[in-house]
XYZ file of N, CA and C in Angstrom:
819
model
N 13.514 184.810 -9.662
C 13.382 184.028 -8.649
C 14.660 183.009 -8.726
N 15.386 183.655 -8.194
C 17.027 182.812 -8.117
C 16.988 181.709 -7.202
N 17.458 180.576 -7.904
C 17.472 179.114 -6.954
C 18.970 179.204 -6.876
N 19.345 177.705 -6.309
C 20.675 177.576 -5.727
C 21.533 176.936 -7.612
N 21.071 177.162 -8.069
C 21.547 176.898 -9.709
C 21.677 177.813 -10.738
N 21.915 179.248 -10.189
C 21.615 179.820 -10.661
C 22.934 180.463 -11.391
N 22.976 181.225 -12.861
C 24.061 181.023 -13.562
C 24.189 182.654 -13.198
N 25.360 183.305 -12.998
C 26.054 184.286 -12.299
C 27.028 184.681 -13.394
N 26.847 185.930 -13.452
C 28.064 187.072 -14.584
C 27.554 188.071 -13.902
N 28.748 189.154 -14.356
C 28.799 190.411 -14.410
C 29.527 191.508 -14.810
N 29.201 193.017 -14.734
C 30.624 193.904 -15.207
C 31.531 194.133 -13.840
N 32.813 194.403 -14.171
C 33.891 194.591 -12.582
C 33.991 196.341 -13.279
N 34.602 197.190 -12.647
C 34.468 198.672 -13.298
C 35.016 199.081 -12.073
N 35.673 200.316 -11.698
C 36.314 201.339 -10.750
C 36.229 202.150 -11.253
N 35.083 203.343 -10.671
C 33.425 202.876 -10.964
C 32.864 201.881 -11.769
N 31.901 201.320 -11.109
C 30.898 200.732 -12.201
C 29.196 201.248 -11.751
N 29.005 201.978 -11.232
C 27.989 202.193 -10.989
C 27.158 203.275 -12.011
N 28.020 203.349 -13.200
C 27.647 204.308 -14.207
C 27.187 202.759 -15.647
N 27.546 202.044 -15.426
C 27.347 200.598 -16.164
C 25.784 200.655 -16.570
N 25.167 200.262 -18.185
C 24.603 200.251 -18.598
C 24.163 198.449 -18.680
N 25.277 197.974 -18.229
C 25.375 196.355 -18.714
C 24.090 195.721 -17.471
N 24.221 195.908 -16.569
C 23.138 195.183 -15.491
C 21.422 195.517 -15.999
N 21.562 196.622 -16.779
C 20.070 196.813 -17.414
C 19.761 195.743 -18.457
N 20.929 196.139 -19.137
C 21.095 195.342 -20.768
C 20.846 194.186 -20.361
N 21.786 193.405 -19.349
C 21.918 191.625 -19.665
C 20.294 191.335 -18.930
N 19.972 192.131 -17.475
C 19.085 191.858 -17.062
C 17.757 191.754 -17.725
N 17.826 192.682 -18.643
C 16.190 192.438 -19.336
C 16.505 191.184 -20.737
N 17.250 190.660 -20.921
C 17.640 189.596 -21.602
C 17.588 188.676 -20.716
N 17.829 188.257 -19.428
C 17.785 187.485 -18.590
C 15.650 187.224 -18.374
N 15.615 188.394 -17.857
C 13.671 188.531 -18.012
C 12.994 187.563 -18.700
N 13.708 188.455 -20.412
C 12.883 187.825 -21.709
C 12.761 186.413 -21.538
N 14.041 186.005 -21.594
C 14.070 184.047 -21.595
C 13.797 183.415 -20.681
N 13.514 184.579 -19.252
C 12.846 183.767 -18.076
C 14.110 182.643 -17.333
N 15.303 183.295 -17.199
C 16.468 182.229 -17.101
C 16.541 182.461 -15.380
N 17.343 181.544 -14.974
C 17.593 181.355 -13.798
C 19.213 182.093 -13.891
N 18.930 183.567 -13.454
C 20.803 183.749 -13.548
C 20.234 185.241 -13.137
N 21.881 185.992 -13.076
C 21.926 186.933 -12.739
C 23.067 187.437 -13.432
N 23.354 189.067 -13.742
C 24.026 189.928 -13.584
C 24.041 191.417 -13.422
N 25.350 190.940 -12.490
C 25.505 192.023 -11.542
C 26.401 192.972 -11.632
N 27.025 194.363 -10.501
C 28.012 194.955 -11.295
C 28.830 194.746 -10.141
N 30.198 194.645 -10.046
C 31.298 194.645 -9.983
C 32.178 195.350 -8.913
N 32.345 196.295 -8.445
C 32.888 197.520 -7.886
C 34.102 196.853 -7.182
N 35.322 196.672 -8.690
C 36.249 196.142 -7.936
C 37.618 197.017 -7.786
N 38.243 197.655 -6.791
C 39.589 198.470 -6.866
C 40.816 197.877 -7.887
N 41.725 198.138 -8.444
C 42.276 198.196 -9.196
C 43.370 196.899 -8.561
N 43.869 197.519 -7.669
C 44.416 196.663 -6.874
C 44.147 195.491 -6.374
N 42.723 195.036 -6.833
C 41.930 193.792 -5.911
C 41.667 192.980 -7.255
N 41.649 193.437 -8.310
C 41.383 193.027 -9.809
C 41.922 191.573 -9.757
N 42.945 191.153 -9.774
C 43.551 189.599 -10.255
C 43.169 188.643 -9.592
N 42.878 189.112 -8.218
C 42.267 188.283 -7.132
C 40.987 187.924 -7.294
N 40.410 189.084 -7.109
C 39.019 189.550 -7.248
C 38.254 187.734 -8.645
N 39.145 188.294 -10.010
C 38.648 187.324 -11.324
C 38.896 186.072 -10.238
N 39.851 185.548 -10.106
C 40.224 184.390 -9.639
C 39.175 183.481 -8.741
N 38.701 184.995 -7.226
C 37.452 184.473 -6.633
C 36.379 184.333 -7.344
N 35.674 185.588 -8.077
C 34.553 185.191 -8.531
C 34.553 183.680 -9.808
N 35.807 183.415 -10.215
C 35.696 182.165 -11.027
C 35.482 180.965 -9.883
N 36.201 181.062 -8.584
C 36.390 179.917 -7.763
C 34.791 179.726 -7.511
N 33.666 181.074 -7.141
C 32.979 181.372 -6.946
C 31.570 180.543 -7.377
N 32.281 180.628 -8.666
C 31.066 179.756 -9.621
C 30.345 180.579 -10.466
N 31.070 181.813 -10.710
C 30.985 182.737 -11.462
C 31.173 181.974 -13.328
N 30.339 182.374 -14.035
C 30.422 182.039 -15.597
C 31.551 182.772 -16.219
N 31.570 184.443 -15.700
C 32.632 184.970 -16.289
C 31.909 186.527 -15.954
N 32.423 187.461 -16.761
C 32.204 189.207 -16.521
C 32.526 189.335 -17.665
N 31.883 190.414 -17.581
C 32.418 191.833 -18.435
C 33.658 193.026 -17.475
N 34.636 193.842 -18.364
C 35.555 194.443 -18.101
C 35.205 195.473 -18.316
N 35.357 196.866 -17.670
C 35.682 198.219 -18.526
C 36.316 198.783 -17.771
N 36.630 199.988 -17.801
C 37.744 200.872 -17.088
C 37.934 200.679 -15.595
N 38.974 200.905 -15.038
C 40.304 200.824 -15.386
C 40.648 199.685 -15.817
N 40.366 198.422 -16.208
C 40.623 197.114 -16.184
C 40.944 195.897 -17.065
N 41.315 196.827 -18.267
C 40.901 196.223 -19.842
C 42.319 195.810 -19.636
N 43.423 196.704 -19.558
C 44.899 195.837 -19.336
C 44.572 194.739 -18.469
N 44.275 194.960 -17.094
C 44.577 194.497 -16.360
C 44.086 192.785 -16.527
N 42.836 192.744 -17.453
C 42.023 191.562 -17.552
C 42.571 191.200 -18.911
N 43.715 191.604 -19.538
C 44.392 190.463 -20.678
C 45.439 190.382 -20.419
N 46.234 190.655 -18.728
C 46.892 189.580 -18.247
C 46.626 188.619 -17.300
N 45.156 188.539 -16.939
C 45.219 187.614 -16.536
C 44.456 186.618 -16.657
N 44.128 186.773 -18.240
C 43.763 185.212 -18.772
C 44.931 183.910 -18.808
N 44.419 183.118 -19.149
C 45.128 182.276 -19.683
C 45.049 181.626 -21.221
N 43.944 182.437 -21.808
C 43.906 182.065 -22.822
C 43.250 183.926 -23.474
N 43.778 184.146 -24.070
C 43.284 185.192 -25.001
C 42.775 184.558 -26.203
N 41.490 184.962 -27.223
C 41.359 184.901 -28.610
C 42.038 185.877 -28.869
N 42.100 185.131 -30.722
C 42.071 185.938 -31.725
C 42.051 187.162 -31.851
N 40.743 187.483 -31.766
C 40.089 189.243 -32.240
C 40.332 190.069 -31.165
N 41.131 189.081 -29.481
C 41.113 189.837 -28.839
C 43.011 190.545 -28.904
N 43.770 189.673 -28.899
C 44.919 189.818 -29.474
C 44.856 190.860 -30.557
N 44.144 190.837 -31.566
C 44.129 191.840 -32.802
C 43.532 192.877 -32.287
N 42.833 193.270 -31.882
C 42.064 194.325 -30.748
C 43.432 195.054 -29.741
N 43.941 194.353 -29.457
C 45.139 194.494 -28.031
C 44.425 195.177 -26.566
N 43.121 194.169 -26.625
C 42.123 194.075 -25.404
C 41.262 193.262 -25.121
N 40.919 192.893 -23.842
C 39.850 192.058 -23.342
C 38.796 193.287 -22.556
N 37.710 192.735 -23.319
C 36.312 193.018 -22.481
C 35.256 192.478 -21.591
N 35.738 190.807 -22.361
C 34.754 189.518 -21.820
C 35.697 188.654 -21.596
N 35.233 188.337 -20.462
C 35.589 187.438 -20.018
C 34.844 186.305 -19.640
N 35.747 184.601 -19.979
C 35.044 183.787 -19.905
C 35.593 182.592 -19.108
N 34.954 181.840 -18.190
C 35.480 180.993 -17.088
C 34.895 179.572 -17.818
N 35.902 179.108 -17.284
C 35.825 177.940 -18.213
C 36.784 176.475 -17.358
N 36.409 175.284 -17.383
C 37.281 174.746 -16.750
C 38.343 174.722 -15.584
N 38.127 176.203 -14.882
C 38.924 176.315 -14.229
C 39.912 177.513 -14.961
N 39.996 178.089 -16.195
C 40.668 178.485 -17.283
C 39.873 179.985 -17.339
N 40.634 180.894 -17.809
C 39.768 182.255 -18.233
C 40.580 182.398 -19.226
N 39.412 182.577 -20.269
C 39.463 183.484 -21.566
C 38.675 184.901 -21.762
N 39.910 185.462 -22.661
C 39.642 186.610 -22.495
C 39.041 186.698 -24.287
N 38.137 187.726 -24.391
C 37.473 188.121 -25.873
C 37.175 189.506 -25.814
N 37.300 189.835 -26.784
C 37.459 191.536 -27.163
C 35.500 191.496 -27.939
N 35.108 191.679 -27.942
C 33.636 191.900 -28.531
C 33.568 193.470 -29.031
N 34.311 194.773 -29.276
C 34.043 195.621 -29.173
C 33.544 195.803 -31.002
N 34.713 195.419 -31.124
C 34.762 195.034 -32.904
C 33.875 194.623 -33.923
N 32.996 193.119 -33.247
C 31.693 193.054 -33.040
C 30.350 193.757 -33.003
N 30.986 194.181 -32.107
C 29.319 194.903 -31.410
C 29.272 196.487 -32.341
N 30.316 196.801 -33.112
C 30.430 198.343 -33.890
C 29.745 197.364 -35.595
N 30.006 196.488 -36.140
C 29.881 196.112 -37.568
C 28.891 195.844 -37.392
N 27.985 195.601 -36.564
C 26.213 194.838 -35.841
C 26.078 195.884 -36.374
N 26.152 196.733 -35.232
C 25.485 198.314 -35.231
C 25.616 199.130 -36.530
N 25.859 198.381 -37.400
C 25.854 199.333 -38.707
C 24.617 197.969 -39.828
N 23.541 198.048 -40.173
C 22.410 197.340 -40.868
C 23.262 197.469 -42.292
N 23.467 196.326 -42.878
C 23.503 196.751 -44.179
C 24.474 197.447 -44.937
N 25.938 197.938 -43.593
C 27.077 198.422 -44.113
C 28.077 197.580 -44.506
N 28.888 197.637 -45.047
C 29.609 196.419 -46.248
C 31.286 197.748 -46.169
N 31.919 196.975 -45.028
C 33.472 197.288 -44.868
C 33.838 197.650 -46.356
N 33.513 196.413 -47.343
C 34.731 196.833 -48.737
C 33.682 197.768 -49.421
N 33.102 198.754 -48.879
C 32.607 199.298 -49.989
C 33.333 200.979 -50.541
N 34.661 200.974 -49.104
C 35.402 201.946 -49.467
C 36.199 202.333 -48.469
N 36.621 203.465 -48.258
C 37.851 203.516 -47.440
C 37.022 204.164 -45.929
N 37.663 203.868 -45.109
C 37.152 204.557 -43.833
C 38.112 205.440 -43.036
N 37.706 206.172 -42.250
C 38.260 207.531 -41.903
C 38.021 206.797 -40.304
N 38.845 206.679 -39.255
C 38.693 206.591 -37.881
C 39.528 207.920 -37.040
N 38.853 208.839 -35.905
C 39.620 209.752 -35.115
C 39.430 208.894 -33.834
N 40.772 209.344 -33.374
C 41.055 208.657 -32.394
C 42.566 207.004 -32.825
N 42.985 206.604 -31.499
C 43.992 205.719 -31.324
C 43.965 204.703 -29.948
N 43.012 205.336 -29.432
C 42.912 204.347 -28.159
C 42.016 202.754 -28.303
N 41.619 202.322 -27.239
C 41.022 201.052 -27.350
C 40.097 200.690 -28.629
N 38.868 201.742 -28.173
C 37.707 201.737 -29.115
C 37.924 201.558 -30.137
N 38.920 202.520 -30.472
C 39.322 202.877 -31.799
C 40.552 201.563 -32.402
N 41.249 200.547 -32.170
C 42.091 199.639 -32.541
C 40.923 198.581 -32.655
N 40.229 198.226 -31.854
C 39.046 196.984 -32.287
C 38.317 197.495 -33.545
N 38.005 198.806 -33.588
C 36.937 199.077 -34.689
C 38.283 198.644 -35.785
N 39.287 199.145 -35.787
C 40.118 199.345 -36.852
C 40.789 197.876 -37.226
N 40.407 197.119 -36.425
C 40.906 195.573 -36.498
C 39.412 195.106 -36.969
N 38.626 195.196 -36.662
C 37.325 194.961 -37.313
C 37.489 194.895 -39.040
N 36.574 196.682 -39.292
C 37.168 196.555 -40.060
C 37.739 196.003 -40.973
N 39.238 196.179 -40.896
C 40.224 195.615 -41.486
C 39.973 194.086 -42.538
N 39.738 193.274 -40.940
C 39.681 191.902 -41.457
C 38.079 191.893 -41.408
N 37.310 192.973 -41.953
C 35.891 192.485 -43.079
C 36.109 193.259 -44.367
N 37.547 193.344 -44.414
C 37.633 193.578 -46.223
C 37.698 195.395 -46.467
N 38.110 195.642 -45.501
C 38.161 197.476 -45.597
C 39.173 197.706 -46.552
N 39.326 198.305 -47.479
C 40.273 198.305 -48.500
C 40.947 199.393 -48.002
N 40.819 200.542 -47.392
C 41.897 201.368 -47.065
C 41.502 202.062 -45.675
N 42.558 202.564 -45.011
C 41.753 202.876 -43.196
C 42.531 203.555 -43.105
N 41.772 204.938 -42.368
C 42.904 206.528 -41.913
C 42.499 206.094 -40.250
N 43.982 206.712 -39.819
C 43.901 206.983 -38.726
C 44.407 208.889 -38.433
N 43.484 209.615 -37.687
C 43.630 210.417 -37.066
C 44.002 210.799 -35.670
N 44.809 211.266 -35.423
C 44.776 211.207 -33.657
C 45.389 212.470 -33.256
N 45.451 213.180 -32.000
C 46.116 213.941 -31.926
C 47.463 213.971 -31.521
N 47.718 212.730 -31.362
C 49.308 212.751 -30.959
C 49.736 211.724 -31.883
N 50.306 212.075 -33.106
C 50.505 210.844 -34.282
C 51.672 209.944 -33.681
N 52.164 209.893 -32.915
C 52.797 208.826 -32.670
C 52.056 207.826 -31.873
N 51.060 207.825 -31.498
C 50.174 206.761 -31.206
C 49.676 206.050 -32.047
N 49.138 206.944 -32.786
C 48.453 206.588 -34.004
C 49.248 205.675 -35.340
N 50.379 206.254 -35.127
C 51.757 205.626 -36.211
C 51.792 204.352 -35.276
N 52.089 204.222 -34.053
C 52.072 203.059 -33.497
C 50.882 202.146 -33.640
N 49.610 202.042 -33.780
C 49.028 201.499 -33.641
C 48.687 201.311 -35.582
N 48.994 202.007 -36.563
C 48.705 201.894 -37.464
C 50.068 200.588 -38.235
N 50.955 200.333 -37.350
C 52.131 199.498 -37.218
C 51.742 197.629 -36.483
N 51.060 198.412 -36.082
C 50.600 197.063 -35.203
C 49.460 196.052 -35.843
N 48.692 197.266 -36.677
C 47.376 196.553 -37.398
C 48.250 195.882 -38.013
N 49.252 196.585 -38.960
C 49.458 196.050 -40.460
C 48.337 196.065 -41.494
N 48.966 196.062 -42.843
C 47.316 196.162 -43.735
C 47.515 197.195 -44.518
N 46.341 197.848 -45.305
C 46.186 199.285 -45.528
C 45.825 200.409 -44.455
N 47.014 200.683 -43.843
C 46.579 201.444 -42.887
C 47.445 202.967 -42.557
N 47.043 204.005 -43.091
C 47.653 204.962 -43.000
C 47.271 206.356 -42.032
N 48.320 207.220 -41.500
C 47.715 208.258 -40.267
C 47.890 209.692 -41.137
N 46.926 210.433 -40.997
C 47.018 211.816 -41.420
C 46.837 212.416 -40.639
N 47.069 213.976 -40.352
C 47.061 214.484 -39.365
C 45.535 215.576 -39.641
N 44.899 215.242 -40.700
C 43.675 215.639 -40.963
C 42.956 214.880 -41.476
N 41.805 214.925 -41.096
C 40.612 213.414 -42.022
C 40.491 213.705 -43.463
N 41.179 212.946 -44.445
C 40.636 212.314 -45.298
C 39.482 212.254 -45.828
N 38.122 213.291 -45.776
C 36.814 212.591 -45.891
C 36.497 212.596 -47.398
N 37.415 213.164 -48.575
C 36.746 213.127 -50.125
C 37.149 211.330 -49.754
N 35.904 211.346 -50.835
C 35.758 209.518 -51.004
C 35.258 208.438 -49.945
N 35.584 208.939 -48.658
C 35.135 208.125 -47.647
C 34.135 207.389 -47.890
N 33.478 206.271 -47.258
C 32.430 205.525 -47.278
C 32.432 205.502 -45.455
N 33.311 205.406 -44.680
C 32.714 206.117 -43.024
C 33.938 206.339 -42.461
N 33.018 207.321 -41.395
C 33.953 208.194 -40.591
C 33.092 207.339 -39.092
N 34.287 207.524 -38.259
C 33.977 207.096 -37.025
C 35.038 208.078 -36.083
N 33.744 208.519 -35.065
C 34.557 208.868 -33.801
C 34.679 208.128 -32.781
N 36.023 207.656 -32.998
C 36.527 206.883 -31.465
C 37.287 207.560 -31.007
N 36.874 208.474 -30.229
C 37.137 209.409 -29.277
C 36.068 209.980 -28.343
N 36.316 210.543 -26.546
C 35.527 211.144 -26.088
C 34.687 212.173 -26.112
N 35.515 212.926 -27.785
C 34.556 214.326 -27.786
C 33.037 214.008 -28.678
N 32.520 215.102 -27.671
C 31.343 214.843 -27.998
C 30.893 214.232 -26.476
N 31.430 213.637 -25.561
C 30.243 213.065 -24.534
C 30.139 214.083 -23.808
N 29.192 213.453 -22.851
C 28.137 214.246 -21.851
C 29.307 215.016 -21.273
N 30.071 216.232 -20.689
C 31.200 216.490 -20.321
C 32.127 216.834 -20.841
N 32.527 216.703 -22.084
C 33.702 217.066 -23.293
C 33.322 217.409 -24.343
N 34.222 218.575 -24.760
C 33.958 218.996 -26.066
C 33.986 218.623 -26.956
N 32.713 219.366 -27.970
C 32.193 218.819 -29.154
C 33.253 218.487 -30.193
N 32.645 217.817 -30.950
C 34.080 217.409 -31.906
C 33.314 218.294 -33.267
N 34.043 219.196 -33.333
C 33.687 220.429 -34.144
C 34.723 219.740 -35.992
N 33.734 219.444 -36.757
C 34.822 218.817 -37.950
C 33.306 219.414 -39.294
N 34.084 219.818 -40.311
C 33.301 220.183 -41.490
C 33.244 218.935 -42.328
N 31.821 218.077 -42.487
C 31.168 217.151 -42.694
C 31.872 217.489 -44.569
N 31.565 219.002 -45.268
C 31.140 218.509 -46.308
C 31.703 217.746 -47.405
N 32.871 217.473 -47.476
C 33.557 216.572 -48.208
C 33.222 215.342 -48.090
N 32.673 214.940 -47.312
C 31.777 213.446 -47.552
C 30.973 213.288 -48.360
N 31.366 211.901 -49.075
C 30.078 211.896 -50.309
C 28.706 211.421 -49.837
N 27.911 211.746 -50.865
C 26.142 210.938 -49.992
C 26.305 210.093 -49.291
N 26.589 209.005 -49.930
C 26.533 207.440 -49.470
C 27.360 207.514 -48.511
N 28.050 208.433 -47.689
C 28.876 208.056 -46.593
C 27.981 207.921 -45.126
N 28.529 207.358 -44.376
C 28.087 206.990 -43.521
C 28.919 207.477 -41.860
N 28.235 208.011 -40.996
C 29.142 208.588 -39.756
C 28.438 208.087 -38.832
N 29.843 206.862 -37.958
C 29.246 206.797 -36.522
C 29.914 207.141 -35.555
N 29.676 207.244 -34.262
C 29.905 208.366 -33.093
C 29.398 206.409 -31.789
N 30.999 206.909 -31.383
C 30.963 205.477 -30.086
C 30.198 205.947 -29.051
N 30.117 207.049 -28.819
C 29.581 207.917 -27.887
C 28.218 207.713 -27.961
N 27.370 207.590 -26.852
C 26.222 207.271 -26.633
C 25.299 208.160 -25.517
N 26.426 208.745 -24.883
C 25.600 209.598 -23.832
C 26.203 211.094 -24.205
N 25.654 211.756 -24.907
C 24.105 211.613 -25.217
C 23.967 211.238 -26.607
N 23.117 210.686 -26.855
C 22.717 209.667 -28.212
C 22.852 210.657 -29.584
N 22.362 211.145 -29.463
C 22.487 212.504 -30.466
C 24.008 213.609 -30.520
N 25.041 213.175 -30.712
C 25.988 214.332 -30.531
C 26.168 215.173 -31.646
N 26.624 216.455 -31.752
C 26.679 217.605 -32.875
C 27.445 216.694 -33.745
N 27.946 216.230 -33.513
C 28.559 215.412 -34.855
C 27.524 214.713 -36.185
N 26.866 213.982 -35.181
C 25.652 212.855 -35.653
C 24.737 213.852 -36.169
N 24.147 215.186 -35.827
C 23.274 216.260 -36.078
C 23.849 216.564 -37.228
N 25.330 216.577 -37.265
C 25.739 217.765 -38.361
C 25.739 216.692 -39.410
N 25.391 215.245 -39.717
C 25.516 214.493 -40.554
C 24.412 213.966 -40.863
N 22.853 214.291 -40.195
C 21.992 213.823 -40.509
C 21.419 215.117 -41.018
N 21.655 216.868 -40.726
C 21.757 217.384 -41.449
C 21.371 217.997 -43.194
N 22.982 216.392 -43.467
C 23.606 216.748 -44.362
C 23.172 215.543 -45.285
N 21.943 214.644 -44.379
C 21.364 213.654 -45.507
C 22.422 212.590 -45.585
N 23.313 212.219 -44.742
C 23.842 211.604 -44.262
C 23.116 210.488 -43.613
N 23.829 208.948 -43.297
C 23.778 208.260 -42.145
C 24.482 208.227 -41.498
N 23.218 208.361 -40.011
C 24.203 208.122 -38.710
C 23.908 207.536 -38.028
N 24.931 207.095 -36.904
C 24.945 205.830 -36.217
C 25.522 206.600 -34.985
N 24.544 206.383 -34.020
C 24.985 206.205 -33.029
C 25.778 205.284 -31.925
N 26.124 205.374 -30.655
C 26.932 204.486 -30.209
C 26.502 203.796 -29.004
N 24.993 203.275 -29.118
C 24.594 202.662 -28.120
C 24.419 201.059 -29.020
N 23.927 200.902 -30.159
C 23.741 200.129 -31.234
C 25.275 199.060 -30.809
N 26.215 200.055 -30.635
C 27.684 199.195 -30.437
C 27.527 198.585 -29.137
N 27.158 199.500 -27.843
C 27.213 198.478 -27.002
C 25.999 197.505 -26.210
N 25.177 197.716 -26.895
C 23.745 196.562 -27.407
C 24.588 195.538 -27.804
N 25.329 195.525 -29.106
C 25.285 194.250 -29.792
C 26.859 193.518 -29.206
N 28.039 194.534 -28.539
C 28.986 193.948 -28.342
C 28.376 192.974 -26.898
N 27.394 192.994 -26.119
C 27.266 192.292 -25.211
C 26.488 190.955 -25.566
N 26.365 191.052 -27.104
C 25.744 189.333 -27.298
C 26.287 187.952 -27.264
N 27.800 188.291 -27.345
C 28.452 186.653 -27.305
C 28.893 186.561 -25.888
N 29.179 187.642 -24.934
C 28.984 187.065 -24.117
C 28.247 186.565 -23.116
N 26.574 187.065 -23.400
C 25.674 186.576 -22.918
C 25.321 185.207 -23.197
N 25.516 184.712 -24.214
C 25.454 183.532 -24.879
C 26.701 182.511 -24.370
N 28.112 182.996 -23.927
C 28.909 181.986 -23.770
C 28.822 181.769 -21.979
N 28.290 182.472 -21.874
C 27.878 182.570 -19.871
C 26.493 182.161 -19.338
N 25.443 182.171 -20.660
C 23.709 181.691 -20.112
C 23.368 180.552 -21.390
N 24.103 180.433 -22.454
C 23.935 179.785 -22.992
C 22.539 179.752 -24.174
N 22.264 181.408 -24.059
C 21.466 181.714 -24.895
C 21.590 182.884 -25.715
N 21.080 182.713 -27.172
C 21.783 183.903 -27.870
C 20.917 185.037 -28.210
N 20.726 186.047 -27.743
C 20.054 187.063 -27.947
C 19.874 187.774 -28.577
N 18.659 188.613 -28.458
C 19.065 189.913 -29.593
C 18.372 190.973 -29.374
N 19.263 191.575 -30.574
C 19.160 193.376 -30.168
C 18.377 193.798 -31.099
N 16.806 194.440 -30.214
C 15.597 195.054 -30.741
C 15.586 196.346 -30.497
N 14.400 196.785 -31.121
C 13.805 198.342 -30.855
C 13.543 198.174 -29.124
N 12.639 197.258 -28.904
C 11.771 197.178 -27.322
C 13.535 197.293 -26.872
N 14.636 196.736 -26.406
C 15.904 196.714 -25.905
C 16.256 197.907 -26.135
N 16.293 198.577 -26.856
C 17.344 199.397 -27.300
C 16.027 201.068 -26.159
N 14.775 200.862 -26.525
C 14.255 201.458 -25.943
C 14.217 201.559 -24.265
N 14.825 200.207 -23.637
C 14.587 200.026 -22.518
C 16.171 200.782 -22.180
N 17.196 200.893 -22.491
C 18.626 200.771 -22.579
C 18.747 202.655 -22.780
N 17.619 202.880 -23.682
C 17.740 204.529 -24.082
C 17.307 205.222 -23.110
N 16.554 204.517 -22.524
C 15.384 205.712 -21.325
C 16.266 206.079 -19.794
N 17.004 205.367 -19.876
C 18.233 205.197 -18.825
C 19.535 206.379 -19.405
N 19.310 206.796 -20.505
C 20.651 207.520 -21.408
C 20.227 208.938 -20.799
N 20.494 210.167 -19.691
C 20.244 211.335 -20.175
C 20.593 211.820 -21.412
N 19.630 212.779 -21.973
C 19.518 213.485 -23.054
C 20.765 214.542 -23.565
N 21.211 214.362 -22.946
C 22.669 215.796 -22.825
C 23.298 215.883 -21.394
């Protein structure tokens, strides 16, 4: 039961009905017995800046931001944290003392979804050059990845991203899988309703990890192929769960835990294919 002192947050998108964030945050709220609520916020793009300021004025603690608002979220911030600048995107807003603080937790969520993986282990290959790929690339580089290769169907976009990131980043027309410690699908290929990602994984070494940011379905053809070869495969659900942690703690004052029970609850809401 909510009281007049309830802490409020939500997720803004257009549409937003597909979001699993209310289920995820709602599970944490119930687990910790908080006087709080996390709600879906369907906000049309033309109303976004006004709506964000209005929600802050109405007492909200902050919000997550999903498609199509990530660029607008960056613009509406009074302060953007360094990792969000590095990622070139904002997915989490924290309202504090009348100011809007922007963060990007995607890179954090990605690394946290790879238990035991050390980015310093060896080269990484990322497919894609969009927002998620940029956040993941920045997080890997900042964690000590010695060499990163971007592969994108539009080479110019990958080159621009490599220049923006700086450091040991290269662009290739084909994935250099020989010797790669990590392969990341940072595209929508393999997602329900999208074409599958067709890629020969045989050049990958036996110790390689294959991660897919797609989580609908949880088992993409890429992950099935990786596991068939005996490689470590990591689906996109872990990234979704872990990227939510910093926002929840900032809004509600509790550091939540991602565990198997939480994963089962959210996974049960995801169609098998």
